[in-house]
Structure formats: C-alpha cells, structure tokens
Short mmCIF file of C-alpha atoms in Angstrom, two decimals:
data_model
loop_
_atom_site.label_atom_id
_atom_site.label_comp_id
_atom_site.label_asym_id
_atom_site.label_seq_id
_atom_site.Cartn_x
_atom_site.Cartn_y
_atom_site.Cartn_z
CA MET A 275 12.35 -37.13 6.31
CA ARG A 276 10.70 -33.97 8.08
CA ARG A 277 11.23 -32.16 5.21
CA ALA A 278 9.94 -34.24 3.05
CA LEU A 279 7.08 -35.33 5.58
CA ILE A 280 6.03 -31.43 5.31
CA LEU A 281 5.89 -31.25 1.60
CA VAL A 282 3.88 -34.07 1.14
CA LEU A 283 1.35 -32.48 3.54
CA CYS A 284 1.17 -29.16 1.47
CA GLY A 285 2.27 -30.53 -1.83
CA ALA A 286 -1.29 -31.21 -3.50
CA SER A 287 -2.60 -28.00 -1.88
CA LEU A 288 -0.20 -25.37 -3.01
CA ALA A 289 0.22 -26.56 -5.96
CA ALA A 290 -3.33 -26.10 -6.51
CA CYS A 291 -2.30 -21.25 -5.98
CA VAL A 292 0.91 -21.72 -8.37
CA GLY A 293 0.64 -19.26 -10.90
CA GLU A 294 -3.01 -19.04 -11.46
CA LEU A 295 -4.84 -18.03 -8.08
CA GLY A 296 -6.09 -14.35 -8.49
CA ASP A 297 -5.73 -14.06 -12.87
CA ALA A 298 -8.61 -14.36 -14.10
CA PRO A 299 -10.14 -16.90 -16.48
CA GLY A 300 -7.90 -16.92 -19.71
CA GLY A 301 -4.84 -15.27 -18.98
CA PRO A 302 -4.21 -12.70 -16.21
CA PRO A 303 -6.46 -9.58 -16.46
CA SER A 304 -5.25 -6.06 -18.19
CA THR A 305 -4.19 -3.80 -15.85
CA GLU A 306 -6.42 -1.33 -17.49
CA PRO A 307 -10.19 -0.86 -15.36
CA PRO A 308 -12.92 -0.87 -17.45
CA PRO A 309 -15.37 2.49 -18.52
CA ILE A 310 -17.55 3.23 -15.76
CA THR A 311 -21.27 3.29 -15.65
CA PRO A 312 -23.48 5.71 -13.86
CA GLN A 313 -25.68 3.05 -12.26
CA ALA A 314 -28.98 3.55 -8.92
CA CYS A 315 -27.34 3.33 -6.75
CA GLY A 316 -29.60 1.81 -4.11
CA VAL A 317 -31.26 0.05 -6.02
CA VAL A 318 -29.32 -2.84 -6.47
CA VAL A 319 -26.09 -3.70 -5.13
CA GLN A 320 -22.87 -4.40 -7.05
CA PRO A 321 -20.55 -5.65 -4.82
CA GLY A 322 -17.59 -6.46 -7.64
CA ALA A 323 -14.87 -8.42 -8.25
CA ALA A 324 -13.94 -10.40 -5.33
CA PRO A 325 -10.33 -12.22 -5.75
CA ILE A 326 -8.78 -13.86 -3.66
CA ARG A 327 -5.43 -12.50 -2.54
CA ARG A 328 -2.25 -13.55 -1.20
CA MET A 329 -1.15 -11.76 1.52
CA ASN A 330 2.25 -10.01 0.12
CA ARG A 331 5.11 -9.13 1.91
CA PHE A 332 4.36 -5.81 3.97
CA GLU A 333 1.68 -8.49 5.30
CA TYR A 334 3.08 -11.78 5.60
CA ASP A 335 5.42 -10.65 8.36
CA ASN A 336 3.21 -8.04 10.40
CA THR A 337 0.55 -11.78 10.42
CA VAL A 338 4.12 -13.72 12.00
CA ARG A 339 4.96 -11.22 14.06
CA ASP A 340 0.86 -11.07 15.50
CA LEU A 341 0.23 -14.29 15.23
CA LEU A 342 3.58 -15.86 16.68
CA GLY A 343 5.88 -13.06 18.42
CA ASP A 344 8.19 -12.83 15.17
CA THR A 345 9.67 -9.53 14.27
CA THR A 346 12.36 -10.61 11.26
CA HIS A 347 11.12 -9.65 8.68
CA PRO A 348 11.52 -13.48 6.87
CA ALA A 349 9.67 -12.15 3.83
CA ALA A 350 12.43 -10.03 3.47
CA ASP A 351 13.69 -12.47 1.37
CA PHE A 352 10.86 -13.56 -0.97
CA GLY A 353 11.96 -10.80 -3.64
CA ALA A 354 9.98 -7.68 -4.95
CA GLU A 355 6.10 -8.24 -5.77
CA GLU A 356 4.53 -7.42 -9.74
CA GLU A 357 2.24 -3.98 -9.58
CA ALA A 358 -0.30 -3.45 -10.80
CA LEU A 359 -2.12 0.00 -11.32
CA GLY A 360 0.35 1.34 -8.17
CA PHE A 361 0.33 -0.66 -5.77
CA ASN A 362 1.92 -4.31 -4.95
CA ASN A 363 -0.59 -5.94 -3.91
CA ASN A 364 -2.92 -6.51 -6.31
CA ALA A 365 -4.79 -9.61 -6.52
CA ALA A 366 -3.99 -10.62 -10.40
CA ASN A 367 -0.59 -10.10 -9.75
CA LEU A 368 0.04 -11.69 -6.52
CA THR A 369 0.27 -15.50 -7.91
CA THR A 370 2.96 -17.87 -6.42
CA SER A 371 5.34 -19.44 -7.77
CA SER A 372 7.26 -22.36 -7.18
CA ALA A 373 10.21 -20.22 -6.00
CA LEU A 374 8.18 -19.06 -4.18
CA ALA A 375 6.95 -21.68 -2.33
CA GLU A 376 10.15 -22.86 -1.85
CA LYS A 377 10.84 -19.66 0.12
CA TYR A 378 7.80 -20.18 2.23
CA LEU A 379 9.21 -23.00 3.98
CA LEU A 380 11.99 -21.45 4.31
CA ALA A 381 10.63 -19.14 6.43
CA ALA A 382 8.43 -21.26 7.86
CA GLU A 383 10.65 -23.39 9.09
CA GLY A 384 12.33 -20.53 10.13
CA ILE A 385 9.99 -18.78 12.15
CA ALA A 386 8.61 -22.43 14.03
CA GLU A 387 12.00 -22.28 15.59
CA ARG A 388 11.94 -19.55 17.20
CA ALA A 389 8.63 -19.92 18.04
CA THR A 390 9.18 -23.46 19.85
CA ALA A 391 12.87 -21.32 21.27
CA THR A 392 10.28 -20.54 24.52
CA MET A 393 7.61 -22.96 24.35
CA ALA A 394 4.99 -21.99 27.49
CA SER A 395 4.95 -18.67 24.75
CA VAL A 396 2.79 -20.42 22.33
CA LEU A 397 1.16 -22.92 23.72
CA PRO A 398 -1.44 -22.72 25.96
CA CYS A 399 -1.29 -25.18 27.96
CA ASP A 400 1.43 -26.84 29.87
CA PRO A 401 2.14 -30.59 28.34
CA VAL A 402 3.39 -31.95 32.14
CA THR A 403 0.16 -31.34 33.17
CA ALA A 404 -1.86 -31.76 30.41
CA GLY A 405 -0.16 -34.37 28.86
CA GLU A 406 1.26 -34.27 26.12
CA ASP A 407 -1.91 -35.21 22.95
CA ALA A 408 -4.00 -33.01 24.92
CA CYS A 409 -1.72 -30.09 24.97
CA ALA A 410 -1.16 -30.11 21.53
CA GLN A 411 -4.77 -30.98 20.52
CA GLN A 412 -5.31 -27.95 22.83
CA PHE A 413 -2.38 -25.56 20.82
CA ILE A 414 -4.39 -27.19 17.47
CA ALA A 415 -6.99 -25.30 18.22
CA SER A 416 -6.17 -22.48 19.43
CA PHE A 417 -3.29 -21.72 16.97
CA ALA A 418 -5.02 -22.51 13.52
CA LYS A 419 -8.09 -20.97 14.68
CA ARG A 420 -6.04 -17.48 14.56
CA ALA A 421 -3.35 -18.44 12.01
CA PHE A 422 -6.09 -19.64 9.27
CA ARG A 423 -8.91 -16.47 11.00
CA ARG A 424 -11.79 -18.78 10.71
CA PRO A 425 -12.95 -21.90 12.24
CA VAL A 426 -11.35 -25.26 12.18
CA GLU A 427 -12.75 -27.53 10.07
CA LYS A 428 -12.57 -31.38 11.68
CA ASP A 429 -10.09 -32.94 8.86
CA GLU A 430 -7.53 -29.73 9.09
CA ALA A 431 -7.13 -30.08 13.04
CA ASP A 432 -7.03 -34.26 12.03
CA LEU A 433 -4.10 -33.03 9.76
CA LEU A 434 -2.25 -30.87 12.25
CA PHE A 435 -2.90 -33.56 15.37
CA GLY A 436 -1.24 -36.93 12.94
CA VAL A 437 1.75 -33.50 12.17
CA TYR A 438 1.80 -32.83 14.90
CA GLN A 439 2.28 -37.17 16.56
CA ALA A 440 4.29 -37.56 12.98
CA GLY A 441 7.07 -35.18 13.74
CA ARG A 442 6.71 -35.81 18.44
CA ALA A 443 7.65 -39.42 16.95
CA ASP A 444 10.73 -38.98 14.72
CA ALA A 445 12.26 -37.01 17.62
CA ASP A 446 9.99 -34.36 20.20
CA PHE A 447 6.91 -32.89 21.89
CA ARG A 448 8.40 -29.08 20.09
CA THR A 449 9.03 -30.98 17.33
CA GLY A 450 6.14 -31.98 16.57
CA VAL A 451 5.29 -28.47 17.88
CA GLU A 452 6.90 -27.07 15.19
CA MET A 453 6.04 -29.28 13.03
CA VAL A 454 2.73 -27.80 12.83
CA ILE A 455 3.50 -24.27 12.78
CA GLU A 456 5.01 -25.24 9.20
CA VAL A 457 2.63 -26.96 7.54
CA ALA A 458 0.27 -24.27 8.82
CA LEU A 459 2.25 -21.37 7.61
CA GLN A 460 1.99 -23.27 4.21
CA SER A 461 -1.91 -23.75 3.78
CA PRO A 462 -3.81 -21.89 1.69
CA ALA A 463 -5.74 -20.99 4.25
CA PHE A 464 -2.46 -19.14 5.90
CA LEU A 465 -1.27 -17.66 2.74
CA TYR A 466 -4.49 -16.58 1.13
CA ARG A 467 -7.26 -14.89 1.98
CA VAL A 468 -10.65 -17.02 0.49
CA GLU A 469 -15.06 -16.39 0.75
CA PHE A 470 -17.25 -17.71 0.34
CA GLY A 471 -19.78 -15.42 2.10
CA LEU A 472 -23.09 -16.78 3.90
CA ALA A 473 -25.07 -19.03 1.89
CA PRO A 474 -26.72 -17.60 -0.10
CA ALA A 475 -30.91 -17.69 -0.40
CA SER A 476 -32.60 -19.34 -3.78
CA GLY A 477 -32.06 -17.51 -6.41
CA GLU A 478 -29.58 -14.81 -4.73
CA GLN A 479 -26.92 -13.34 -6.42
CA VAL A 480 -25.50 -12.07 -4.75
CA VAL A 481 -24.40 -12.51 -0.23
CA ARG A 482 -22.38 -10.34 2.54
CA LEU A 483 -19.10 -11.71 3.47
CA ASP A 484 -18.70 -14.13 7.20
CA GLY A 485 -18.23 -12.42 10.54
CA TRP A 486 -15.06 -14.28 10.46
CA GLU A 487 -14.22 -13.16 6.41
CA THR A 488 -15.11 -9.13 7.33
CA ALA A 489 -13.05 -9.32 10.01
CA SER A 490 -10.34 -10.37 7.92
CA ARG A 491 -11.04 -7.21 5.15
CA LEU A 492 -10.75 -4.73 7.80
CA SER A 493 -7.37 -6.46 9.59
CA TYR A 494 -6.03 -6.43 6.06
CA PHE A 495 -7.13 -3.33 5.00
CA LEU A 496 -6.38 -1.31 8.67
CA TRP A 497 -3.77 -2.52 9.61
CA GLY A 498 -2.19 -5.11 6.60
CA SER A 499 -2.10 -7.93 9.79
CA MET A 500 -4.64 -10.90 11.55
CA PRO A 501 -7.63 -9.67 13.59
CA ASP A 502 -6.52 -8.71 16.74
CA ALA A 503 -8.78 -11.15 20.21
CA GLU A 504 -11.50 -8.01 19.81
CA LEU A 505 -13.00 -7.96 15.83
CA PHE A 506 -12.19 -12.10 16.51
CA ALA A 507 -14.94 -11.90 19.22
CA ALA A 508 -16.38 -9.46 17.65
CA ALA A 509 -16.63 -11.71 14.33
CA GLU A 510 -16.98 -15.06 16.88
CA ALA A 511 -20.49 -13.34 18.90
CA GLY A 512 -22.00 -12.19 14.95
CA GLU A 513 -21.63 -9.04 16.08
CA LEU A 514 -20.10 -7.78 11.98
CA ALA A 515 -23.55 -8.42 11.08
CA THR A 516 -24.26 -4.84 10.13
CA ARG A 517 -22.93 -1.32 8.49
CA GLU A 518 -22.88 0.36 11.96
CA GLN A 519 -21.58 -2.61 14.57
CA VAL A 520 -18.59 -2.17 11.62
CA ALA A 521 -18.16 1.42 11.21
CA ALA A 522 -17.58 1.09 14.72
CA GLN A 523 -14.43 -1.35 14.20
CA ALA A 524 -12.84 0.48 11.74
CA ARG A 525 -13.36 3.50 14.02
CA ARG A 526 -11.49 2.11 16.39
CA MET A 527 -8.91 0.32 14.29
CA LEU A 528 -7.75 3.45 13.30
CA ALA A 529 -6.67 4.70 17.01
CA THR A 530 -4.01 2.03 16.99
CA PRO A 531 -0.63 2.31 15.73
CA GLN A 532 -0.75 -0.61 13.21
CA ALA A 533 -2.97 2.06 11.47
CA ARG A 534 -0.64 4.38 11.31
CA GLU A 535 2.19 1.99 9.52
CA ALA A 536 -1.04 0.56 6.64
CA THR A 537 -1.27 4.29 5.95
CA GLY A 538 1.63 5.40 5.59
CA ASP A 539 2.36 1.75 3.27
CA PHE A 540 -0.55 3.35 1.21
CA HIS A 541 0.78 6.64 0.35
CA GLN A 542 4.43 4.82 0.10
CA GLN A 543 2.41 3.01 -2.70
CA TRP A 544 0.80 5.58 -3.48
CA LEU A 545 3.78 8.23 -4.73
CA HIS A 546 6.35 5.63 -4.63
CA TYR A 547 8.76 7.80 -2.66
CA ASP A 548 10.89 4.99 -1.07
CA ARG A 549 12.39 5.27 -4.39
CA ILE A 550 15.24 7.76 -3.45
CA ALA A 551 16.84 4.44 -1.57
CA SER A 552 18.65 4.15 -5.28
CA VAL A 553 18.18 7.57 -6.87
CA GLY A 554 21.85 8.49 -7.69
CA LYS A 555 23.12 12.31 -8.71
CA ASP A 556 26.06 14.05 -10.34
CA ALA A 557 28.15 14.52 -7.42
CA ALA A 558 30.27 17.25 -9.68
CA LEU A 559 26.93 19.49 -9.07
CA PHE A 560 25.71 18.15 -6.46
CA PRO A 561 28.69 17.41 -4.01
CA ALA A 562 26.45 17.66 -0.79
CA TRP A 563 23.69 14.65 -2.65
CA SER A 564 24.25 11.85 -0.72
CA PRO A 565 22.73 8.52 -0.06
CA ALA A 566 22.12 9.27 3.11
CA VAL A 567 19.92 12.42 2.41
CA GLY A 568 17.92 10.50 1.06
CA GLN A 569 16.76 8.65 3.53
CA LEU A 570 16.55 11.82 6.00
CA MET A 571 14.02 13.12 2.76
CA ARG A 572 12.13 9.29 3.53
CA ALA A 573 12.06 9.67 6.95
CA GLU A 574 10.77 13.23 6.18
CA THR A 575 8.11 12.53 4.19
CA SER A 576 7.08 9.92 6.02
CA ALA A 577 6.68 11.74 9.00
CA PHE A 578 5.20 14.72 6.74
CA LEU A 579 2.10 12.36 5.65
CA ASP A 580 1.38 10.78 9.75
CA HIS A 581 1.09 14.04 10.49
CA VAL A 582 -1.82 15.27 8.03
CA VAL A 583 -3.29 12.57 9.05
CA PHE A 584 -3.51 11.07 12.26
CA GLU A 585 -2.25 14.72 14.24
CA ASP A 586 -2.79 18.22 12.28
CA GLU A 587 -7.50 18.27 10.41
CA GLY A 588 -6.60 15.11 8.37
CA THR A 589 -7.75 16.65 5.74
CA LEU A 590 -6.40 16.18 1.41
CA HIS A 591 -6.72 20.18 1.51
CA ALA A 592 -3.19 19.60 3.79
CA LEU A 593 -2.06 16.82 2.53
CA LEU A 594 -1.35 19.22 -0.57
CA THR A 595 -0.95 22.94 0.99
CA ALA A 596 0.09 22.27 4.53
CA PRO A 597 2.75 25.10 4.49
CA TYR A 598 5.30 22.60 6.86
CA SER A 599 7.91 20.32 6.79
CA PHE A 600 9.52 17.83 9.20
CA MET A 601 12.80 17.38 9.93
CA ASN A 602 16.00 17.30 12.22
CA LYS A 603 19.74 19.51 11.60
CA ASP A 604 21.20 17.20 8.46
CA LEU A 605 18.05 17.30 6.70
CA ALA A 606 17.52 21.19 7.38
CA ALA A 607 21.52 22.45 6.83
CA PHE A 608 21.00 20.29 3.29
CA TYR A 609 18.20 22.21 1.99
CA GLY A 610 19.17 25.61 3.35
CA ILE A 611 16.10 25.62 5.98
CA ALA A 612 16.44 27.53 9.52
CA GLY A 613 15.44 23.83 11.55
CA PRO A 614 16.30 21.68 14.92
CA ALA A 615 19.59 21.90 17.02
CA GLY A 616 19.36 18.26 17.21
CA ASP A 617 19.03 14.94 15.62
CA ALA A 618 14.96 14.28 15.85
CA PHE A 619 12.92 14.86 13.49
CA GLU A 620 11.08 17.81 14.80
CA ARG A 621 8.43 20.21 12.12
CA VAL A 622 9.60 22.74 9.95
CA ASP A 623 7.30 26.05 9.52
CA LEU A 624 8.34 26.05 5.65
CA ASP A 625 8.05 29.88 3.70
CA PRO A 626 5.15 29.25 2.66
CA THR A 627 5.82 31.38 -0.99
CA GLN A 628 8.26 28.03 -1.25
CA ARG A 629 6.83 25.22 -0.01
CA ALA A 630 2.75 23.45 0.13
CA GLY A 631 2.38 19.95 0.52
CA ILE A 632 3.36 16.57 -0.45
CA LEU A 633 4.48 17.42 -3.35
CA THR A 634 6.97 20.05 -3.01
CA THR A 635 9.03 17.35 -0.81
CA GLY A 636 12.54 16.60 -1.10
CA THR A 637 11.43 13.18 -2.33
CA LEU A 638 9.58 13.77 -4.78
CA LEU A 639 11.36 16.40 -6.59
CA THR A 640 14.96 14.40 -6.62
CA ILE A 641 12.56 10.99 -8.24
CA ASN A 642 11.20 12.81 -10.61
CA ALA A 643 14.35 14.74 -11.43
CA HIS A 644 17.39 13.37 -13.96
CA SER A 645 20.70 12.91 -12.13
CA ASN A 646 22.08 16.43 -13.36
CA GLN A 647 18.60 18.75 -13.41
CA THR A 648 15.58 18.90 -13.25
CA SER A 649 13.14 16.53 -15.34
CA PRO A 650 9.47 18.45 -15.88
CA VAL A 651 8.45 15.57 -17.98
CA HIS A 652 8.25 13.21 -14.70
CA ARG A 653 7.30 15.93 -13.31
CA GLY A 654 4.05 16.90 -14.41
CA LYS A 655 3.45 12.91 -14.95
CA LEU A 656 3.30 12.70 -11.90
CA VAL A 657 0.45 14.91 -11.06
CA ARG A 658 -1.02 13.64 -14.51
CA GLU A 659 -1.05 9.78 -13.03
CA ARG A 660 -1.36 10.16 -9.30
CA PHE A 661 -3.43 12.94 -8.75
CA PHE A 662 -5.56 12.26 -11.73
CA CYS A 663 -5.00 9.34 -11.93
CA ALA A 664 -4.62 9.94 -16.07
CA THR A 665 -2.59 7.10 -17.58
CA MET A 666 0.45 8.66 -19.73
CA PRO A 667 0.72 5.98 -23.00
CA PRO A 668 3.98 5.68 -23.82
CA PRO A 669 6.61 7.42 -26.83
CA PRO A 670 5.40 6.20 -29.98
CA LYS A 671 8.46 3.36 -31.00
CA ASP A 672 9.78 5.34 -33.98
CA VAL A 673 10.01 8.53 -31.58
CA LYS A 674 13.93 8.42 -30.08
CA ILE A 675 14.04 9.63 -26.47
CA VAL A 676 16.98 11.88 -25.53
CA VAL A 677 17.21 13.76 -22.87
CA PRO A 678 18.30 17.56 -23.42
CA GLU A 679 21.89 17.85 -21.72
CA PRO A 680 22.09 21.23 -19.71
CA THR A 681 24.33 23.69 -21.30
CA PRO A 682 26.16 26.38 -20.20
CA GLY A 683 23.19 29.52 -19.92
CA SER A 684 20.20 27.45 -20.77
CA THR A 685 17.21 26.74 -18.73
CA ALA A 686 14.72 23.15 -18.23
CA ARG A 687 12.18 25.31 -20.05
CA GLN A 688 14.46 25.88 -23.36
CA ARG A 689 16.35 22.87 -22.90
CA PHE A 690 12.41 20.36 -22.84
CA ALA A 691 10.84 22.87 -25.76
CA GLU A 692 10.99 20.42 -28.63
CA HIS A 693 8.69 17.90 -26.95
CA SER A 694 6.36 20.95 -27.74
CA SER A 695 7.03 21.69 -30.87
CA ASN A 696 7.12 17.86 -31.51
CA ALA A 697 4.20 16.73 -33.70
CA ALA A 698 4.93 12.97 -32.31
CA CYS A 699 5.06 14.25 -29.07
CA SER A 700 2.78 17.92 -27.75
CA GLY A 701 0.18 16.33 -27.47
CA CYS A 702 0.91 14.33 -24.15
CA HIS A 703 3.73 16.77 -23.14
CA ALA A 704 1.21 19.29 -23.46
CA LEU A 705 -0.49 17.65 -19.89
CA MET A 706 2.92 16.42 -18.59
CA ASP A 707 4.74 20.06 -19.18
CA GLY A 708 2.78 22.82 -18.54
CA ILE A 709 2.16 21.21 -15.38
CA GLY A 710 5.84 20.35 -14.37
CA PHE A 711 7.21 23.27 -14.99
CA GLY A 712 5.62 24.15 -12.37
CA PHE A 713 8.32 22.96 -10.91
CA GLU A 714 11.34 24.57 -11.82
CA ASN A 715 11.83 26.04 -8.46
CA TYR A 716 13.67 23.52 -7.27
CA ASP A 717 16.53 22.02 -8.81
CA ALA A 718 17.43 18.15 -9.04
CA VAL A 719 17.93 17.68 -5.50
CA GLY A 720 14.72 19.54 -4.44
CA ARG A 721 16.48 22.54 -2.38
CA TYR A 722 14.47 25.23 -3.30
CA ARG A 723 16.79 28.22 -5.61
CA ALA A 724 15.37 30.77 -7.58
CA GLN A 725 17.81 30.96 -10.21
CA GLU A 726 19.68 28.88 -12.73
CA ASP A 727 22.68 28.79 -13.96
CA GLY A 728 22.51 32.49 -13.47
CA LYS A 729 19.10 32.96 -14.85
CA ASP A 730 16.41 33.98 -12.87
CA ILE A 731 13.42 30.92 -12.18
CA ASP A 732 10.07 30.51 -15.11
CA ALA A 733 8.15 28.37 -13.37
CA THR A 734 4.99 29.61 -15.05
CA GLY A 735 2.50 26.72 -15.51
CA SER A 736 -0.54 24.99 -16.75
CA ILE A 737 -3.33 22.91 -16.83
CA ALA A 738 -5.56 21.54 -19.01
CA LYS A 739 -7.79 18.96 -19.47
CA SER A 740 -8.83 19.18 -15.75
CA ASP A 741 -11.64 20.71 -14.31
CA VAL A 742 -9.04 22.62 -13.09
CA ASN A 743 -7.58 24.60 -15.83
CA GLY A 744 -5.73 27.73 -16.04
CA ASP A 745 -2.49 29.71 -15.67
CA PHE A 746 -1.19 29.10 -11.84
CA ASP A 747 2.61 30.50 -10.63
CA GLY A 748 4.89 27.84 -9.12
CA ALA A 749 4.67 25.01 -7.16
CA VAL A 750 2.52 26.17 -4.29
CA GLU A 751 0.08 27.08 -6.15
CA LEU A 752 -0.33 24.37 -8.47
CA SER A 753 -0.69 22.34 -5.14
CA LYS A 754 -3.47 24.89 -3.69
CA LYS A 755 -5.05 24.03 -7.31
CA LEU A 756 -5.35 20.98 -6.92
CA ALA A 757 -6.18 20.68 -3.56
CA GLU A 758 -9.65 22.36 -4.86
CA SER A 759 -10.01 20.40 -7.47
CA HIS A 760 -12.20 17.62 -7.05
CA GLN A 761 -10.46 15.40 -9.28
CA VAL A 762 -8.67 15.46 -7.52
CA GLU A 763 -10.14 14.37 -4.65
CA SER A 764 -12.14 11.17 -6.88
CA CYS A 765 -8.76 9.98 -8.05
CA TYR A 766 -7.79 9.97 -4.53
CA ALA A 767 -10.72 8.04 -3.11
CA THR A 768 -9.98 5.78 -6.32
CA GLN A 769 -6.52 5.32 -5.54
CA TRP A 770 -7.07 4.56 -2.09
CA PHE A 771 -10.33 2.09 -3.67
CA ARG A 772 -7.57 0.02 -5.45
CA TYR A 773 -4.75 -0.28 -2.54
CA ALA A 774 -7.69 -1.24 0.00
CA TYR A 775 -9.73 -3.56 -2.11
CA GLY A 776 -6.82 -5.11 -3.84
CA ARG A 777 -7.83 -4.73 -7.68
CA GLY A 778 -8.77 -2.57 -10.25
CA GLU A 779 -11.97 -0.66 -10.82
CA SER A 780 -14.99 -1.90 -13.05
CA ALA A 781 -18.03 -1.09 -13.95
CA ASP A 782 -19.09 -3.19 -11.20
CA ASP A 783 -18.33 -0.69 -8.75
CA ALA A 784 -19.74 2.80 -9.97
CA CYS A 785 -21.93 3.12 -6.97
CA SER A 786 -18.82 2.37 -4.34
CA LEU A 787 -16.44 4.96 -5.68
CA THR A 788 -19.63 7.30 -6.30
CA ALA A 789 -20.37 7.00 -2.22
CA LEU A 790 -16.52 7.18 -1.47
CA GLY A 791 -16.42 10.42 -3.32
CA ASP A 792 -19.66 11.55 -1.90
CA THR A 793 -18.26 11.67 1.59
CA LEU A 794 -14.73 12.96 0.69
CA ALA A 795 -16.76 16.02 -0.42
CA ARG A 796 -19.56 15.92 2.35
CA SER A 797 -16.77 16.32 5.20
CA GLY A 798 -14.31 18.78 3.51
CA GLY A 799 -11.87 15.28 2.66
CA ASP A 800 -11.24 14.18 5.50
CA ILE A 801 -9.21 11.44 4.91
CA LYS A 802 -9.81 9.53 8.68
CA GLU A 803 -13.88 9.68 7.30
CA LEU A 804 -12.12 7.93 3.58
CA ILE A 805 -11.32 5.19 5.57
CA VAL A 806 -13.93 4.32 7.47
CA ALA A 807 -16.56 4.50 4.70
CA LEU A 808 -14.15 2.26 1.92
CA THR A 809 -15.78 -0.43 5.39
CA GLN A 810 -19.10 0.65 4.49
CA THR A 811 -19.54 -0.03 0.40
CA ASP A 812 -20.88 -3.15 -1.12
CA ALA A 813 -17.51 -3.66 -3.21
CA PHE A 814 -16.23 -4.54 0.68
CA LEU A 815 -19.12 -6.04 2.57
CA TYR A 816 -20.46 -8.17 -0.14
CA ARG A 817 -19.69 -10.99 -2.79
CA LYS A 818 -21.30 -12.86 -5.89
CA ALA A 819 -22.73 -16.05 -5.35
CA GLY A 820 -21.51 -19.29 -5.74
CA GLY A 821 -18.04 -18.26 -5.35
CA ALA A 822 -16.60 -17.23 -8.85
CA PRO A 823 -14.30 -13.96 -7.76
#
C-alpha cells in the first residue's frame, strides 16, 4: 500500500520525464556540434542552449551523500549512461526510461530507510517536545529546500506533509518521514535541474539565472553535487548576482576535496582511462600483466592528474610534459623503474628522454593497444580526437578491417604500412598513424622498450593538419609539440566546456569559447583559471528568456 501511494504521487510528474526531457524538438540532436561562427563578442549576450539536466550516477551518489549522509553508492545499480562527445553528463542523452524510474524508487526506499535509522541525524527538532506534526513540518521545510535546491512552493510542502500524514496514519512517525524522503528523491525537482532564470523585462530575449539556479550550476560543475550551506546562504542573500561574486565562490569551492574529485571525473572521462579495468592481454606475450596491474596504472594516472592540477604548477603544459609520475613498489617493478619500497604511491622522477606527461602513462598506452601488440592507429586516434577535437570518420563500409598479426622479425611500422598504400584508408590513417608511430617505444602494456623482436625501434612520426605540423622523434618530442599547440589548448578548453555545461557547443557559444581560450592563453595554460573562467561566460550565467532551451 505504501509503495502504491508513493507511485501514485510520483507517477504523474515522473511520466513527463520519461524519454523526453533533454531531447530537442523533433528528436535527439546530433552529437556532432555545428560549426561556430565568430560574432561581436561583448555586444550581445549569447548564452547558447540551457537544456534540462538530469543527474548522472556520479552526481546522484554525491548528492545523496551530501543531503543525507548516504555513502552506499546507490546509483551503481542504475546502469551506465550513454555518452555523447566523450562525456556521460550530456543532457540530450540523460533521458529517463521506465526501468530507470523503477531504479529510482528502489534507491529512494533504501536511502530513506538508512537515513531514518537514527532519526536525530535527519530531524531539525525533537518530535516529542515539538509535537510530531510540527516537527514533520519543520523537517519538510528544511529538507525539501535542500533536496530541491531552492525555496519550496506551498503546494509542494502541502503535498509532502500529506505524504507524511499518510505514512504516520498507516504506521508511525518514522514511516511518515521515510515516505517524505522517498517522494522527494523521486521528484523531478530533485532529479533534474530545471532553470527559468529571472523574470524578463518587456522584450528581453536573454535573462540571468537566479541565485538558486546559479548556485546549483556552480555546485554540479565544480563538485558534481548539491550546494553546501555557504553557497545556499549566498543564493538566499542575493550574493551570486555579479560575475565577481560567482568567481569568488568558484575559487572557494576549488580549494575543497570535492573539487578535486570532480576535476578527476572530468579527466577520467576526457581520456577514458577507466577502460583499463576491462583490458585483457595475451598471457604468453605479457605474463606480468594482470588486472591488478591495470588498477595500479589507473591509480597512477589519477594521482598524476590530481598532482599536476592542484599541487604542481597546474598548467596544461605540465600535464603534457611533466617528467614524473606516481607509483608504488609493484607498479615500479612492472615498469622496470627504480621506485618506492612500499605499497603507498609516491612521486617518482622519470627519465625525461623516455617519459613526458599524460600521454606516456601506462593507462593510455595500454588501453590504446591490442591484446598482442601495439596500435599506432588507436594511439594516434586518441591524440587526434581528445587533444585536437577532431572527429575521425568510420572506415568505408566495403573495407574489411583486419589487424595484421605479428610475425617473427616484423615491426608494427611494417605491419601497419598497408594503411598508407590503401587509397580508401590512407587519408584518415595519415592523420592517425603518423602520430601513433611516435609511441612505438612503448609496448602493449606501456613499458618502455628500445627494440621490437630484435630490431631497433623507429619512433619517428609526423603531425599534419595542425598548427604544429612537422616531424618528431618519439612521444616525448610529440608531447612537447602538443604543449605548444594553440589548437590543443583550444581543444582542452572545449572539452571542459562540454563537461561543465552538459552539452556540445553551438554557434551561440562562439564568444564563450573565445573567452575560455583567451583565459587559458593569458594565464599560461593555468587549468584552475580556466575552470573559474567557465563560471564567467554567457553560457554559464544566462539563458534564453521564456523557458526555451
């Protein structure tokens, strides 16, 4: 009976969210962003699209942790989100199926039961001294405001109090409170960020977001979670009305552990290095490889990225060229590097002629290789797509893809040479393989080598169709070239744009993207300054009037 009541209360509102929210009129939009046309920046505010955003799993788990102290990661049962433009928080793809709605119901039941196990931890009052109904109303006023991340409307508070009364009549006070939590956690006001902006003046086409909406944009961008008490207080006091106030909050938030976690989430999705968990290698060729080594590599990459951004100089240049990494004794032994003597990860200075920055970490080299050999194609494609923001088309339908098998005495460069001779393949492969060959000093599990099957490695490569065209010898030289590229700098800013705003860029975003690129260039590639700049753009602070996406 209890579940049936909650389903009735939630059903109507959730039904409106199944399958459509986030979709553009006429069906889901293409994942390919349209070309950007320059315009007169600073003259007219151009905020771009402001789609309704549903929480993804990362955000859901963080939000119920910060709202109710639940650290059980209930969103693990929701199923993986569909990615667009490389990220799983793209609003267009975050629809709600009936199956997911049922998962929300089950998660809400478990969260509510755990939260009310100790009533004093969730209640702002004592139901014995204040009276049960009065205490329930106080709880609804404080809890719903935090759960919905804005002031609660009277009809919402009345509905939730009715839910409490039904639970109290059916069982007891705790049941009533549990049911309030369950309904709130299934409400679109909790699951989605719906933004309307301030009331527009007559004829106004663009409006500023209100303080509550700005607070949520800040918190879900910088923390992947709900606002904290200080951010809520700033929204209530009208202290998120200027760019300076928003920037001050962004800098405060960047100094917290939650910001490091969210920044790590961006880098993990940008580079997809979590795929290391499912990598398999030929045991006969790579007997030292194991899933445990893969997990150590993942920890290495995560620690490296976090250190570069928050402990070292914090620049894109350092991310691409830093001659150090983080290892424990087992990972150092796997790489054949002198390293720590214990299980804890420590900074390890590397041979600067062999390793430089993120592109020479074991995760990226391993996941972009085959099970029995390297892959110049995959490694070159990684650079083209993730660092130059190029979209490499799929191979022609009539081309049969056959990975050349290693043969005694052959090298990867020789085996993959057919790509350049096949007219149907040569165009794209010239853009990828020329870069990918520069990684041949690293085997399929990321270890440095000078020879392959008794032959000296030729790691020379070339970059074409970029602002750093030319030849290079090895991944270290390649990384240094990328660190000097304005296209790479612009692409990195664009990747952050896609993650921060949960959508692709459009023509309306030209000025916002220009401002981000200018900030990155002017600051010497400072990543934290770029993150703050993302909170200062038209795309972040405004939306089109009238509720249009």
